[in-house]
XYZ file of C-alpha atoms in Angstrom:
251
model
C 165.351 159.688 32.676
C 166.167 159.084 28.938
C 168.827 156.853 30.090
C 166.810 154.246 32.718
C 164.606 153.974 29.651
C 166.870 153.394 26.800
C 168.927 150.717 29.426
C 164.916 149.069 30.175
C 164.600 148.426 26.212
C 167.616 147.066 25.856
C 167.070 144.530 28.697
C 163.667 143.317 27.972
C 164.523 142.749 23.726
C 167.647 141.208 24.834
C 165.370 138.689 27.628
C 162.701 138.583 24.207
C 165.352 137.727 22.407
C 167.009 134.993 24.944
C 163.419 134.015 25.164
C 162.225 133.124 21.424
C 166.061 131.799 21.413
C 165.211 129.401 23.509
C 162.327 128.463 22.798
C 161.872 124.392 22.117
C 161.848 123.518 18.230
C 159.602 120.540 19.833
C 156.863 122.897 21.106
C 156.637 125.189 17.844
C 156.175 122.088 15.606
C 153.716 120.703 18.302
C 151.630 123.897 16.926
C 151.763 123.471 13.778
C 149.466 121.147 11.528
C 151.483 119.792 9.201
C 149.951 117.805 6.266
C 148.853 114.325 6.751
C 151.507 112.518 4.502
C 154.662 114.331 6.856
C 155.272 112.594 10.082
C 158.488 114.627 11.851
C 160.259 112.228 14.553
C 162.710 113.189 17.042
C 162.574 117.156 17.103
C 165.236 118.209 19.457
C 167.329 122.317 19.967
C 165.621 125.230 19.214
C 163.848 127.866 16.958
C 167.490 128.704 16.310
C 169.347 125.657 15.974
C 167.041 122.846 15.515
C 167.445 118.997 14.043
C 164.722 116.277 13.307
C 166.101 113.321 13.613
C 163.552 111.740 10.206
C 161.136 113.516 8.152
C 158.978 111.181 6.420
C 156.762 112.240 3.438
C 154.761 109.493 1.763
C 157.058 106.771 2.770
C 160.071 108.797 1.365
C 162.624 108.962 4.369
C 164.849 112.020 4.924
C 167.147 111.751 7.485
C 168.957 114.338 9.935
C 167.550 117.869 8.886
C 169.529 119.991 10.359
C 167.875 123.540 10.561
C 169.684 127.366 11.623
C 167.985 130.221 11.344
C 169.663 134.107 10.868
C 168.960 136.025 13.565
C 169.984 139.462 11.945
C 167.511 138.089 8.959
C 164.492 138.814 11.134
C 165.145 142.515 11.197
C 164.571 142.266 7.095
C 160.973 140.677 7.911
C 162.392 137.905 5.666
C 163.979 135.132 8.049
C 166.557 132.972 6.041
C 166.473 129.156 7.392
C 170.096 126.921 6.838
C 169.227 123.708 6.011
C 171.030 120.457 5.714
C 170.086 117.083 5.545
C 171.334 113.302 5.110
C 175.387 112.348 5.319
C 177.532 109.660 3.305
C 176.495 107.435 6.173
C 172.397 107.194 5.508
C 169.557 106.033 3.223
C 167.873 108.773 1.402
C 169.113 111.948 -0.173
C 171.482 114.207 1.524
C 172.397 118.100 0.587
C 171.728 121.687 1.917
C 169.669 124.426 1.222
C 169.399 128.227 2.066
C 165.526 129.391 2.212
C 163.924 132.565 2.497
C 160.282 133.438 3.689
C 158.775 136.971 3.404
C 154.902 137.798 3.101
C 154.917 137.597 -1.094
C 157.197 134.861 -1.967
C 159.720 132.151 -0.687
C 163.096 131.730 -2.294
C 165.719 128.614 -2.637
C 169.299 129.238 -3.214
C 172.747 127.028 -3.225
C 170.726 124.120 -3.362
C 172.797 120.869 -3.169
C 170.825 117.270 -3.422
C 171.774 114.310 -4.118
C 170.351 110.518 -3.719
C 170.061 107.539 -5.568
C 168.299 107.451 -8.712
C 166.803 104.362 -7.226
C 165.111 105.646 -4.572
C 163.065 107.750 -7.509
C 162.464 104.819 -9.407
C 161.378 103.152 -6.631
C 158.341 105.660 -6.643
C 157.350 105.598 -10.085
C 154.984 103.125 -11.373
C 156.853 101.643 -14.555
C 155.355 98.944 -16.947
C 158.218 96.535 -16.186
C 160.344 96.279 -12.922
C 163.735 97.538 -12.823
C 166.358 98.729 -10.312
C 168.472 101.930 -11.374
C 171.719 102.964 -11.455
C 173.712 106.053 -10.922
C 172.899 109.404 -8.508
C 170.602 111.777 -9.772
C 172.319 115.235 -8.440
C 170.124 118.563 -8.533
C 171.730 122.301 -8.431
C 169.480 125.424 -8.053
C 171.210 128.787 -7.884
C 167.857 130.220 -6.905
C 164.253 129.363 -7.086
C 161.639 131.912 -6.469
C 158.140 130.772 -5.551
C 155.617 133.878 -5.285
C 152.738 132.811 -2.514
C 149.708 135.247 -4.103
C 146.231 134.541 -4.880
C 147.869 131.008 -5.766
C 151.674 129.672 -5.954
C 153.696 130.920 -9.312
C 157.303 130.375 -10.138
C 158.969 133.382 -10.465
C 162.244 132.817 -11.514
C 164.843 129.104 -11.498
C 168.405 128.281 -12.745
C 169.789 125.253 -12.318
C 169.876 121.700 -13.371
C 169.967 117.911 -12.861
C 172.545 115.223 -13.698
C 172.173 111.615 -14.233
C 175.990 110.326 -14.693
C 176.889 106.955 -15.312
C 172.944 105.955 -15.624
C 172.199 102.402 -16.370
C 168.915 100.303 -15.663
C 168.905 97.129 -14.952
C 165.611 94.974 -16.565
C 164.577 91.823 -18.046
C 167.975 90.286 -16.434
C 169.917 93.177 -19.200
C 172.667 95.382 -17.800
C 171.464 98.474 -19.815
C 173.767 101.240 -19.960
C 172.803 104.646 -21.164
C 175.510 107.153 -20.321
C 174.479 111.103 -18.889
C 170.966 113.049 -18.955
C 171.209 116.118 -18.338
C 168.017 118.672 -17.706
C 167.871 122.274 -17.367
C 165.253 123.686 -14.630
C 163.668 126.922 -15.545
C 159.968 128.844 -15.535
C 158.183 128.882 -17.982
C 154.533 131.344 -17.872
C 154.549 130.654 -13.945
C 154.804 126.943 -13.491
C 158.339 125.010 -12.997
C 159.928 123.346 -16.284
C 162.403 120.570 -16.771
C 164.133 120.171 -20.103
C 165.692 117.294 -20.717
C 169.059 117.513 -23.405
C 168.399 114.867 -25.878
C 172.778 114.825 -25.536
C 172.064 111.196 -24.356
C 172.668 107.478 -25.285
C 168.567 106.938 -25.975
C 167.528 109.972 -28.287
C 165.355 111.370 -25.302
C 163.900 114.924 -25.245
C 161.956 115.787 -23.381
C 159.744 118.730 -21.491
C 158.220 118.676 -18.330
C 155.818 120.759 -16.847
C 154.911 121.369 -13.036
C 151.973 124.071 -13.261
C 152.330 125.017 -9.259
C 148.912 126.035 -9.316
C 147.464 123.370 -9.790
C 149.875 121.127 -8.281
C 149.048 118.904 -11.598
C 152.123 117.644 -13.890
C 152.598 116.921 -17.674
C 155.120 116.426 -20.183
C 156.179 115.737 -23.782
C 158.882 114.872 -26.136
C 160.225 112.766 -27.966
C 162.551 109.255 -28.456
C 164.932 109.292 -31.326
C 167.332 106.418 -31.212
C 170.403 106.577 -33.068
C 173.904 104.734 -33.222
C 174.106 104.951 -29.107
C 170.900 103.902 -28.078
C 170.973 100.265 -26.296
C 170.410 97.135 -28.524
C 168.528 96.259 -25.845
C 165.542 98.016 -26.039
C 165.224 98.698 -29.604
C 162.909 95.521 -29.143
C 160.858 97.361 -26.847
C 160.353 100.393 -28.809
C 157.263 98.720 -30.865
C 155.259 99.297 -27.307
C 155.869 102.855 -27.729
C 154.014 103.418 -30.944
C 155.253 103.666 -34.102
C 157.705 106.556 -35.449
C 157.341 110.070 -37.478
C 158.721 110.277 -40.432
C 161.935 111.724 -38.612
C 162.818 108.248 -37.066
C 160.666 110.177 -33.673
C 159.034 108.721 -31.220
C 156.458 110.601 -29.651
C 156.171 110.766 -25.223
C 153.438 112.331 -23.391
C 151.476 112.336 -19.912
């Protein structure tokens, strides 16, 4: 009798897993109310291995999004999803990441994202029209966001690199060198700290307050020997330098 119950339990468990594994991803997505600024196109596959042809977020397009859910992670009540998107032949960003979700937090690990610097520049409100050169690369070994009464950054380790940076503005091709930004947490906020070792002499701390979704930042521009000559005439628009020759930046 006990063997009969055991066999029945195994059969029912296997059958439930089969039903869950074969559930179309499109069916799940259609029953989720997504924010108005997010649009999914071409959803296919199952919840275990799904694919979305295109994801549009605020007019920014991410192509060829593929997801794989780890079956064994379900037993720890912290589902893990491996995500890849884009490729060298697609427009928009390219990358991969691992997302683990629990009742208390969500964790991103092994994040690698590559995108054109000009794709980012097009999203910014700039005083003069320009196009950006080079690629921006984001690497995160870990990002932990607590989901309690309000979102809070618990842990972050990574960096953003803009190699061979440059802009074309006012019919000038301006080389900016290399920018390195360290990603970390500070008082529950996400902090991006720009290293001053760049041609502009730019040092800047950008802060994203997760609880309020507000972005702020402050820093300095300290022109040195490598400062692009084409930009010296534009310094007067920033303001006056302090006693150390620094121009303050704030938003």
